[in-house]
PDB file of C-alpha atoms in Angstrom:
ATOM      1  CA  GLU A1493      -5.733  -9.084  11.401  1.00  0.00           C
ATOM      2  CA  ARG A1494      -5.798  -8.075   7.880  1.00  0.00           C
ATOM      3  CA  SER A1495      -9.085  -7.403   6.245  1.00  0.00           C
ATOM      4  CA  ASN A1496      -9.751  -9.080   2.740  1.00  0.00           C
ATOM      5  CA  LEU A1497     -10.804  -5.666   1.730  1.00  0.00           C
ATOM      6  CA  ALA A1498      -7.416  -4.173   2.703  1.00  0.00           C
ATOM      7  CA  GLY A1499      -5.855  -4.216  -0.688  1.00  0.00           C
ATOM      8  CA  VAL A1500      -8.950  -2.635  -2.425  1.00  0.00           C
ATOM      9  CA  ARG A1501      -8.277   1.026  -3.353  1.00  0.00           C
ATOM     10  CA  HIS A1502     -11.571   2.091  -4.423  1.00  0.00           C
ATOM     11  CA  ILE A1503     -15.277   0.642  -3.798  1.00  0.00           C
ATOM     12  CA  LEU A1504     -17.982   1.704  -6.108  1.00  0.00           C
ATOM     13  CA  LEU A1505     -21.609   0.842  -5.466  1.00  0.00           C
ATOM     14  CA  VAL A1506     -23.957   0.717  -8.652  1.00  0.00           C
ATOM     15  CA  LEU A1507     -27.576   1.487  -7.513  1.00  0.00           C
ATOM     16  CA  SER A1508     -31.091   2.214  -8.786  1.00  0.00           C
ATOM     17  CA  GLY A1509     -34.470   2.361  -7.079  1.00  0.00           C
ATOM     18  CA  LYS A1510     -35.800   0.539  -9.936  1.00  0.00           C
ATOM     19  CA  GLY A1511     -35.292  -3.020 -11.435  1.00  0.00           C
ATOM     20  CA  GLY A1512     -34.535  -3.443 -15.265  1.00  0.00           C
ATOM     21  CA  VAL A1513     -32.538  -0.369 -15.903  1.00  0.00           C
ATOM     22  CA  GLY A1514     -29.539  -2.041 -16.579  1.00  0.00           C
ATOM     23  CA  LYS A1515     -27.223  -1.973 -13.302  1.00  0.00           C
ATOM     24  CA  SER A1516     -25.504  -5.268 -14.246  1.00  0.00           C
ATOM     25  CA  THR A1517     -24.877  -4.040 -17.756  1.00  0.00           C
ATOM     26  CA  ILE A1518     -23.217  -0.781 -16.448  1.00  0.00           C
ATOM     27  CA  SER A1519     -21.209  -2.772 -13.596  1.00  0.00           C
ATOM     28  CA  THR A1520     -19.931  -5.398 -16.364  1.00  0.00           C
ATOM     29  CA  GLU A1521     -18.968  -2.692 -18.831  1.00  0.00           C
ATOM     30  CA  LEU A1522     -17.411  -0.376 -16.358  1.00  0.00           C
ATOM     31  CA  ALA A1523     -15.268  -3.379 -15.115  1.00  0.00           C
ATOM     32  CA  LEU A1524     -14.270  -4.192 -18.807  1.00  0.00           C
ATOM     33  CA  SER A1525     -13.531  -0.490 -19.551  1.00  0.00           C
ATOM     34  CA  LEU A1526     -11.534  -0.182 -16.297  1.00  0.00           C
ATOM     35  CA  ARG A1527      -9.520  -3.280 -17.260  1.00  0.00           C
ATOM     36  CA  HIS A1528      -8.632  -1.729 -20.573  1.00  0.00           C
ATOM     37  CA  SER A1529      -7.411   1.247 -18.704  1.00  0.00           C
ATOM     38  CA  GLY A1530      -4.955  -1.069 -17.071  1.00  0.00           C
ATOM     39  CA  LYS A1531      -6.797  -1.444 -13.734  1.00  0.00           C
ATOM     40  CA  LYS A1532      -7.370  -4.566 -11.559  1.00  0.00           C
ATOM     41  CA  VAL A1533     -11.247  -4.947 -11.019  1.00  0.00           C
ATOM     42  CA  GLY A1534     -13.388  -7.320  -8.883  1.00  0.00           C
ATOM     43  CA  ILE A1535     -17.195  -7.272  -9.100  1.00  0.00           C
ATOM     44  CA  LEU A1536     -19.324  -8.251  -6.050  1.00  0.00           C
ATOM     45  CA  ASP A1537     -22.820  -9.275  -7.105  1.00  0.00           C
ATOM     46  CA  VAL A1538     -25.099  -8.642  -4.156  1.00  0.00           C
ATOM     47  CA  ASP A1539     -28.315  -9.254  -6.211  1.00  0.00           C
ATOM     48  CA  LEU A1540     -29.161 -12.405  -4.523  1.00  0.00           C
ATOM     49  CA  CYS A1541     -32.515 -13.069  -6.310  1.00  0.00           C
ATOM     50  CA  GLY A1542     -31.470 -12.261  -9.722  1.00  0.00           C
ATOM     51  CA  PRO A1543     -27.589 -12.808 -10.075  1.00  0.00           C
ATOM     52  CA  SER A1544     -26.784 -11.991 -13.637  1.00  0.00           C
ATOM     53  CA  ILE A1545     -22.994 -11.142 -13.563  1.00  0.00           C
ATOM     54  CA  PRO A1546     -21.735 -14.872 -13.929  1.00  0.00           C
ATOM     55  CA  ARG A1547     -23.677 -15.039 -17.116  1.00  0.00           C
ATOM     56  CA  MET A1548     -22.434 -11.695 -18.601  1.00  0.00           C
ATOM     57  CA  PHE A1549     -18.775 -12.790 -18.168  1.00  0.00           C
ATOM     58  CA  ARG A1550     -19.698 -16.428 -19.347  1.00  0.00           C
ATOM     59  CA  MET A1551     -18.478 -17.899 -16.063  1.00  0.00           C
ATOM     60  CA  GLN A1552     -21.854 -19.402 -14.925  1.00  0.00           C
ATOM     61  CA  ASP A1553     -20.486 -22.912 -14.700  1.00  0.00           C
ATOM     62  CA  SER A1554     -17.677 -21.779 -12.226  1.00  0.00           C
ATOM     63  CA  ASP A1555     -17.199 -22.918  -8.796  1.00  0.00           C
ATOM     64  CA  VAL A1556     -15.953 -20.915  -5.621  1.00  0.00           C
ATOM     65  CA  HIS A1557     -12.975 -22.523  -3.740  1.00  0.00           C
ATOM     66  CA  GLN A1558     -11.849 -21.860  -0.320  1.00  0.00           C
ATOM     67  CA  CYS A1559      -8.462 -20.584   0.797  1.00  0.00           C
ATOM     68  CA  ASP A1560      -7.084 -19.671   4.286  1.00  0.00           C
ATOM     69  CA  SER A1561      -8.482 -16.126   4.165  1.00  0.00           C
ATOM     70  CA  GLY A1562     -11.971 -17.297   2.866  1.00  0.00           C
ATOM     71  CA  TRP A1563     -13.567 -17.472  -0.635  1.00  0.00           C
ATOM     72  CA  VAL A1564     -11.497 -17.374  -3.536  1.00  0.00           C
ATOM     73  CA  PRO A1565     -13.237 -15.220  -6.245  1.00  0.00           C
ATOM     74  CA  VAL A1566     -13.755 -16.395  -9.765  1.00  0.00           C
ATOM     75  CA  PHE A1567     -11.114 -14.908 -12.264  1.00  0.00           C
ATOM     76  CA  VAL A1568     -12.347 -14.069 -15.671  1.00  0.00           C
ATOM     77  CA  ASP A1569      -8.904 -14.329 -17.347  1.00  0.00           C
ATOM     78  CA  GLN A1570      -5.401 -15.805 -16.609  1.00  0.00           C
ATOM     79  CA  ASP A1571      -4.070 -12.356 -15.725  1.00  0.00           C
ATOM     80  CA  LYS A1572      -6.751 -12.243 -13.080  1.00  0.00           C
ATOM     81  CA  SER A1573      -7.519  -8.734 -14.104  1.00  0.00           C
ATOM     82  CA  ILE A1574     -11.150  -9.051 -13.426  1.00  0.00           C
ATOM     83  CA  SER A1575     -12.506 -11.274 -10.418  1.00  0.00           C
ATOM     84  CA  LEU A1576     -16.204 -11.925  -9.517  1.00  0.00           C
ATOM     85  CA  MET A1577     -18.152 -13.240  -6.554  1.00  0.00           C
ATOM     86  CA  SER A1578     -21.989 -13.988  -6.809  1.00  0.00           C
ATOM     87  CA  ILE A1579     -24.493 -16.196  -5.256  1.00  0.00           C
ATOM     88  CA  GLY A1580     -24.953 -17.539  -8.612  1.00  0.00           C
ATOM     89  CA  PHE A1581     -21.669 -19.460  -8.048  1.00  0.00           C
ATOM     90  CA  LEU A1582     -22.857 -21.058  -4.979  1.00  0.00           C
ATOM     91  CA  LEU A1583     -26.292 -22.436  -6.390  1.00  0.00           C
ATOM     92  CA  GLU A1584     -26.364 -26.191  -6.951  1.00  0.00           C
ATOM     93  CA  LYS A1585     -28.657 -25.552 -10.137  1.00  0.00           C
ATOM     94  CA  PRO A1586     -28.622 -22.475 -11.989  1.00  0.00           C
ATOM     95  CA  ASP A1587     -32.561 -22.545 -11.844  1.00  0.00           C
ATOM     96  CA  ASP A1588     -32.766 -22.631  -8.191  1.00  0.00           C
ATOM     97  CA  ALA A1589     -34.553 -19.764  -6.620  1.00  0.00           C
ATOM     98  CA  VAL A1590     -33.328 -17.954  -3.604  1.00  0.00           C
ATOM     99  CA  VAL A1591     -36.315 -17.843  -1.183  1.00  0.00           C
ATOM    100  CA  TRP A1592     -34.857 -16.270   1.811  1.00  0.00           C
ATOM    101  CA  ARG A1593     -35.897 -13.855   4.434  1.00  0.00           C
ATOM    102  CA  GLY A1594     -34.116 -10.715   5.131  1.00  0.00           C
ATOM    103  CA  PRO A1595     -31.931 -11.963   8.112  1.00  0.00           C
ATOM    104  CA  LYS A1596     -30.399 -14.752   5.911  1.00  0.00           C
ATOM    105  CA  LYS A1597     -29.678 -12.392   2.909  1.00  0.00           C
ATOM    106  CA  ASN A1598     -27.997  -9.816   5.347  1.00  0.00           C
ATOM    107  CA  ALA A1599     -26.002 -12.622   6.815  1.00  0.00           C
ATOM    108  CA  LEU A1600     -24.740 -13.761   3.166  1.00  0.00           C
ATOM    109  CA  ILE A1601     -23.941  -9.958   2.321  1.00  0.00           C
ATOM    110  CA  LYS A1602     -21.816  -9.593   5.302  1.00  0.00           C
ATOM    111  CA  GLN A1603     -20.160 -12.759   4.566  1.00  0.00           C
ATOM    112  CA  PHE A1604     -19.448 -11.619   1.041  1.00  0.00           C
ATOM    113  CA  VAL A1605     -18.018  -8.338   2.120  1.00  0.00           C
ATOM    114  CA  ALA A1606     -15.813  -9.870   5.057  1.00  0.00           C
ATOM    115  CA  ASP A1607     -14.929 -13.430   3.604  1.00  0.00           C
ATOM    116  CA  VAL A1608     -13.903 -12.938  -0.211  1.00  0.00           C
ATOM    117  CA  ALA A1609     -10.059 -12.932  -0.699  1.00  0.00           C
ATOM    118  CA  TRP A1610      -9.848 -10.205  -3.221  1.00  0.00           C
ATOM    119  CA  GLY A1611      -6.156  -9.521  -3.005  1.00  0.00           C
ATOM    120  CA  ASP A1612      -5.084  -6.122  -4.542  1.00  0.00           C
ATOM    121  CA  LEU A1613      -7.620  -4.415  -6.657  1.00  0.00           C
ATOM    122  CA  ASP A1614      -7.925  -0.951  -7.959  1.00  0.00           C
ATOM    123  CA  PHE A1615     -11.625  -1.033  -8.121  1.00  0.00           C
ATOM    124  CA  LEU A1616     -14.309  -3.180  -6.339  1.00  0.00           C
ATOM    125  CA  ILE A1617     -17.727  -2.664  -8.076  1.00  0.00           C
ATOM    126  CA  VAL A1618     -20.702  -3.693  -6.076  1.00  0.00           C
ATOM    127  CA  ASP A1619     -23.657  -4.609  -8.224  1.00  0.00           C
ATOM    128  CA  THR A1620     -26.965  -4.208  -6.154  1.00  0.00           C
ATOM    129  CA  PRO A1621     -30.543  -5.362  -6.484  1.00  0.00           C
ATOM    130  CA  PRO A1622     -33.387  -2.955  -7.051  1.00  0.00           C
ATOM    131  CA  GLY A1623     -34.832  -0.883  -4.136  1.00  0.00           C
ATOM    132  CA  THR A1624     -33.679   0.666  -0.983  1.00  0.00           C
ATOM    133  CA  SER A1625     -34.190  -1.744   1.772  1.00  0.00           C
ATOM    134  CA  ASP A1626     -32.538  -4.647   3.494  1.00  0.00           C
ATOM    135  CA  GLU A1627     -29.812  -5.733   1.059  1.00  0.00           C
ATOM    136  CA  HIS A1628     -28.775  -2.087   0.531  1.00  0.00           C
ATOM    137  CA  ILE A1629     -28.693  -1.192   4.147  1.00  0.00           C
ATOM    138  CA  SER A1630     -26.666  -4.353   4.848  1.00  0.00           C
ATOM    139  CA  THR A1631     -24.138  -3.636   1.871  1.00  0.00           C
ATOM    140  CA  VAL A1632     -23.601   0.029   2.950  1.00  0.00           C
ATOM    141  CA  GLU A1633     -23.364  -0.804   6.609  1.00  0.00           C
ATOM    142  CA  ALA A1634     -20.889  -3.692   6.062  1.00  0.00           C
ATOM    143  CA  LEU A1635     -18.670  -1.535   3.615  1.00  0.00           C
ATOM    144  CA  ARG A1636     -18.670   1.869   5.743  1.00  0.00           C
ATOM    145  CA  PRO A1637     -15.514   0.770   7.531  1.00  0.00           C
ATOM    146  CA  TYR A1638     -13.686   0.562   4.253  1.00  0.00           C
ATOM    147  CA  LYS A1639     -14.876   4.148   3.168  1.00  0.00           C
ATOM    148  CA  PRO A1640     -16.360   3.393  -0.280  1.00  0.00           C
ATOM    149  CA  LEU A1641     -15.661   6.006  -2.936  1.00  0.00           C
ATOM    150  CA  GLY A1642     -19.323   6.457  -3.660  1.00  0.00           C
ATOM    151  CA  ALA A1643     -22.288   5.312  -5.695  1.00  0.00           C
ATOM    152  CA  ILE A1644     -23.265   5.542  -9.319  1.00  0.00           C
ATOM    153  CA  LEU A1645     -26.999   5.803  -9.950  1.00  0.00           C
ATOM    154  CA  VAL A1646     -28.290   4.244 -13.036  1.00  0.00           C
ATOM    155  CA  THR A1647     -31.882   5.385 -14.608  1.00  0.00           C
ATOM    156  CA  THR A1648     -33.474   5.033 -17.954  1.00  0.00           C
ATOM    157  CA  PRO A1649     -34.924   8.305 -19.432  1.00  0.00           C
ATOM    158  CA  GLN A1650     -38.632   7.946 -18.568  1.00  0.00           C
ATOM    159  CA  ALA A1651     -40.350   9.836 -15.704  1.00  0.00           C
ATOM    160  CA  VAL A1652     -41.560   6.587 -13.987  1.00  0.00           C
ATOM    161  CA  ALA A1653     -37.814   5.381 -13.878  1.00  0.00           C
ATOM    162  CA  VAL A1654     -36.374   8.836 -12.774  1.00  0.00           C
ATOM    163  CA  GLY A1655     -39.107   8.915  -9.916  1.00  0.00           C
ATOM    164  CA  ASP A1656     -37.719   5.716  -8.384  1.00  0.00           C
ATOM    165  CA  VAL A1657     -34.013   6.828  -8.825  1.00  0.00           C
ATOM    166  CA  ARG A1658     -35.052   9.943  -6.920  1.00  0.00           C
ATOM    167  CA  ARG A1659     -35.743   7.806  -4.019  1.00  0.00           C
ATOM    168  CA  GLU A1660     -32.223   6.205  -4.265  1.00  0.00           C
ATOM    169  CA  LEU A1661     -30.807   9.765  -3.938  1.00  0.00           C
ATOM    170  CA  THR A1662     -32.684   9.994  -0.716  1.00  0.00           C
ATOM    171  CA  PHE A1663     -31.276   6.598   0.394  1.00  0.00           C
ATOM    172  CA  CYS A1664     -27.720   7.782  -0.356  1.00  0.00           C
ATOM    173  CA  LYS A1665     -28.276  10.911   1.623  1.00  0.00           C
ATOM    174  CA  LYS A1666     -29.864   9.021   4.577  1.00  0.00           C
ATOM    175  CA  THR A1667     -26.874   6.592   4.563  1.00  0.00           C
ATOM    176  CA  GLY A1668     -24.091   9.215   4.155  1.00  0.00           C
ATOM    177  CA  LEU A1669     -23.077   7.577   0.662  1.00  0.00           C
ATOM    178  CA  ARG A1670     -21.610  10.078  -1.795  1.00  0.00           C
ATOM    179  CA  VAL A1671     -23.158  10.238  -5.269  1.00  0.00           C
ATOM    180  CA  LEU A1672     -20.507  10.070  -7.860  1.00  0.00           C
ATOM    181  CA  GLY A1673     -22.797  10.700 -10.717  1.00  0.00           C
ATOM    182  CA  ILE A1674     -26.043   9.556 -12.607  1.00  0.00           C
ATOM    183  CA  VAL A1675     -25.974   7.300 -15.883  1.00  0.00           C
ATOM    184  CA  GLU A1676     -28.904   7.516 -18.190  1.00  0.00           C
ATOM    185  CA  ASN A1677     -29.050   4.104 -19.697  1.00  0.00           C
ATOM    186  CA  MET A1678     -31.121   2.999 -22.785  1.00  0.00           C
ATOM    187  CA  SER A1679     -31.033   6.564 -23.850  1.00  0.00           C
ATOM    188  CA  GLY A1680     -32.366   6.187 -27.525  1.00  0.00           C
ATOM    189  CA  PHE A1681     -31.745   3.434 -30.086  1.00  0.00           C
ATOM    190  CA  ILE A1682     -29.041   3.825 -32.734  1.00  0.00           C
ATOM    191  CA  CYS A1683     -29.894   2.090 -35.842  1.00  0.00           C
ATOM    192  CA  PRO A1684     -27.221  -0.156 -36.931  1.00  0.00           C
ATOM    193  CA  HIS A1685     -27.693   0.658 -40.676  1.00  0.00           C
ATOM    194  CA  CYS A1686     -28.183   4.515 -40.888  1.00  0.00           C
ATOM    195  CA  SER A1687     -26.917   5.582 -37.273  1.00  0.00           C
ATOM    196  CA  GLU A1688     -30.098   7.393 -36.608  1.00  0.00           C
ATOM    197  CA  CYS A1689     -30.969   7.870 -32.868  1.00  0.00           C
ATOM    198  CA  THR A1690     -34.729   7.128 -31.916  1.00  0.00           C
ATOM    199  CA  ASN A1691     -35.572   8.025 -28.394  1.00  0.00           C
ATOM    200  CA  ILE A1692     -37.821   5.069 -27.607  1.00  0.00           C
ATOM    201  CA  PHE A1693     -38.251   5.945 -24.019  1.00  0.00           C
ATOM    202  CA  SER A1694     -37.961   9.673 -24.288  1.00  0.00           C
ATOM    203  CA  LYS A1695     -34.774  11.497 -23.350  1.00  0.00           C
ATOM    204  CA  GLY A1696     -33.167  13.672 -20.843  1.00  0.00           C
ATOM    205  CA  GLY A1697     -34.539  12.238 -17.552  1.00  0.00           C
ATOM    206  CA  GLY A1698     -31.111  11.447 -15.917  1.00  0.00           C
ATOM    207  CA  GLU A1699     -29.669  14.743 -16.879  1.00  0.00           C
ATOM    208  CA  GLU A1700     -32.764  16.530 -15.332  1.00  0.00           C
ATOM    209  CA  LEU A1701     -32.318  14.476 -12.182  1.00  0.00           C
ATOM    210  CA  ALA A1702     -28.693  15.013 -11.741  1.00  0.00           C
ATOM    211  CA  LYS A1703     -29.406  18.996 -12.120  1.00  0.00           C
ATOM    212  CA  TYR A1704     -32.104  18.686  -9.528  1.00  0.00           C
ATOM    213  CA  ALA A1705     -29.993  16.842  -7.115  1.00  0.00           C
ATOM    214  CA  GLY A1706     -26.740  18.913  -7.660  1.00  0.00           C
ATOM    215  CA  VAL A1707     -24.780  15.677  -8.624  1.00  0.00           C
ATOM    216  CA  PRO A1708     -22.574  15.092 -11.651  1.00  0.00           C
ATOM    217  CA  PHE A1709     -24.276  13.471 -14.958  1.00  0.00           C
ATOM    218  CA  LEU A1710     -21.852  10.876 -16.172  1.00  0.00           C
ATOM    219  CA  GLY A1711     -23.494  10.363 -19.636  1.00  0.00           C
ATOM    220  CA  CYS A1712     -26.190   8.656 -21.791  1.00  0.00           C
ATOM    221  CA  VAL A1713     -25.550   5.075 -22.947  1.00  0.00           C
ATOM    222  CA  PRO A1714     -27.820   4.296 -26.060  1.00  0.00           C
ATOM    223  CA  LEU A1715     -29.528   0.917 -26.803  1.00  0.00           C
ATOM    224  CA  ASP A1716     -27.184  -0.965 -28.828  1.00  0.00           C
ATOM    225  CA  PRO A1717     -27.725  -4.424 -30.254  1.00  0.00           C
ATOM    226  CA  GLN A1718     -24.026  -4.992 -30.386  1.00  0.00           C
ATOM    227  CA  LEU A1719     -23.830  -4.405 -26.706  1.00  0.00           C
ATOM    228  CA  SER A1720     -26.724  -6.691 -25.875  1.00  0.00           C
ATOM    229  CA  GLN A1721     -25.336  -9.497 -27.988  1.00  0.00           C
ATOM    230  CA  SER A1722     -22.030  -9.120 -26.052  1.00  0.00           C
ATOM    231  CA  LEU A1723     -23.608  -9.450 -22.805  1.00  0.00           C
ATOM    232  CA  GLU A1724     -25.758 -12.421 -23.791  1.00  0.00           C
ATOM    233  CA  GLU A1725     -22.641 -14.167 -25.137  1.00  0.00           C
ATOM    234  CA  GLY A1726     -20.279 -13.066 -22.466  1.00  0.00           C
ATOM    235  CA  ARG A1727     -17.992 -11.179 -24.782  1.00  0.00           C
ATOM    236  CA  ASP A1728     -15.843  -8.138 -24.212  1.00  0.00           C
ATOM    237  CA  PHE A1729     -17.832  -5.441 -25.860  1.00  0.00           C
ATOM    238  CA  ILE A1730     -15.339  -2.676 -25.056  1.00  0.00           C
ATOM    239  CA  GLN A1731     -12.657  -4.664 -27.038  1.00  0.00           C
ATOM    240  CA  GLU A1732     -14.841  -5.822 -30.032  1.00  0.00           C
ATOM    241  CA  PHE A1733     -16.757  -2.759 -30.817  1.00  0.00           C
ATOM    242  CA  PRO A1734     -14.749   0.463 -30.313  1.00  0.00           C
ATOM    243  CA  LYS A1735     -16.792   2.308 -33.186  1.00  0.00           C
ATOM    244  CA  SER A1736     -20.038   1.730 -31.366  1.00  0.00           C
ATOM    245  CA  SER A1737     -21.832   4.830 -30.078  1.00  0.00           C
ATOM    246  CA  ALA A1738     -22.309   2.937 -26.636  1.00  0.00           C
ATOM    247  CA  PHE A1739     -18.422   2.339 -26.557  1.00  0.00           C
ATOM    248  CA  SER A1740     -17.664   6.154 -26.499  1.00  0.00           C
ATOM    249  CA  ALA A1741     -20.345   6.844 -23.893  1.00  0.00           C
ATOM    250  CA  LEU A1742     -18.858   3.960 -21.498  1.00  0.00           C
ATOM    251  CA  ALA A1743     -15.547   5.374 -22.314  1.00  0.00           C
ATOM    252  CA  GLN A1744     -16.410   8.900 -21.293  1.00  0.00           C
ATOM    253  CA  ILE A1745     -18.078   7.459 -17.961  1.00  0.00           C
ATOM    254  CA  THR A1746     -15.005   5.482 -17.004  1.00  0.00           C
ATOM    255  CA  GLN A1747     -12.818   8.419 -17.610  1.00  0.00           C
ATOM    256  CA  GLN A1748     -14.765  10.731 -15.458  1.00  0.00           C
ATOM    257  CA  ILE A1749     -14.673   8.081 -12.576  1.00  0.00           C
ATOM    258  CA  LEU A1750     -10.855   7.731 -13.053  1.00  0.00           C
ATOM    259  CA  ASP A1751     -10.437  11.382 -13.075  1.00  0.00           C
ATOM    260  CA  GLY A1752     -12.541  11.634  -9.804  1.00  0.00           C
ATOM    261  CA  THR A1753     -10.309   9.109  -8.228  1.00  0.00           C
ATOM    262  CA  SER A1754      -6.983  10.660  -9.189  1.00  0.00           C
ATOM    263  CA  GLN A1755      -8.333  14.225  -7.851  1.00  0.00           C
ATOM    264  CA  ARG A1756      -9.205  12.565  -4.520  1.00  0.00           C
ATOM    265  CA  SER A1757      -6.025  10.818  -4.138  1.00  0.00           C
ATOM    266  CA  SER A1758      -3.847  13.843  -5.120  1.00  0.00           C
TER     267      SER A1758
END
């Protein structure tokens, strides 16, 4: 029997030991950036208690339908270049809370991995919740037979966040998940008037962590009001703000991932 992930070439997990560092932001912008590179992309949102991917694509009012091979993901555009699956599409009301114990969460994650009819994709990005426990173990174990490409770890620059992300490195080592690199998000604020960068949360924590762990440092994404506005309104930041400093940072991160995949497949 053909698996629903058989047509997916590369699976990337976006992880962080900490909440609020912007995993969903990086997942969203990475998907948009890959699309502009001509790739077909899916996002699997396994943050069951705080699903924000539907809103970031302005698809929160969409419904999931069934087909012969399982759930049909929600398509962002007519070309079906980005497809989404999230518990946010399955809730009766947007304000419903997911008050579930571990076994029920784990069962839904396994169902998400097995029963979504993704079709042919170049990349499947898995947006995860904070932490290193139930949902993460279930996700990695369910995806293991499909040989995920690896994980991108997201941190913010300050020491408290970097300490939590260090634990995520240990999680990756224990579960045999390759770390593709570390992204430092919210790395300084670029003033929209004078373009001066102010390091609100200090700077360089992500780069130091990458050196300490011996993994690639993929880059710094600054705080950018245009990026925040795009996410709030479900707009395509990559298309609309090519002159932004956050755009160039995201483009470099995407290119490194594309270079890494082409090296592995050659």
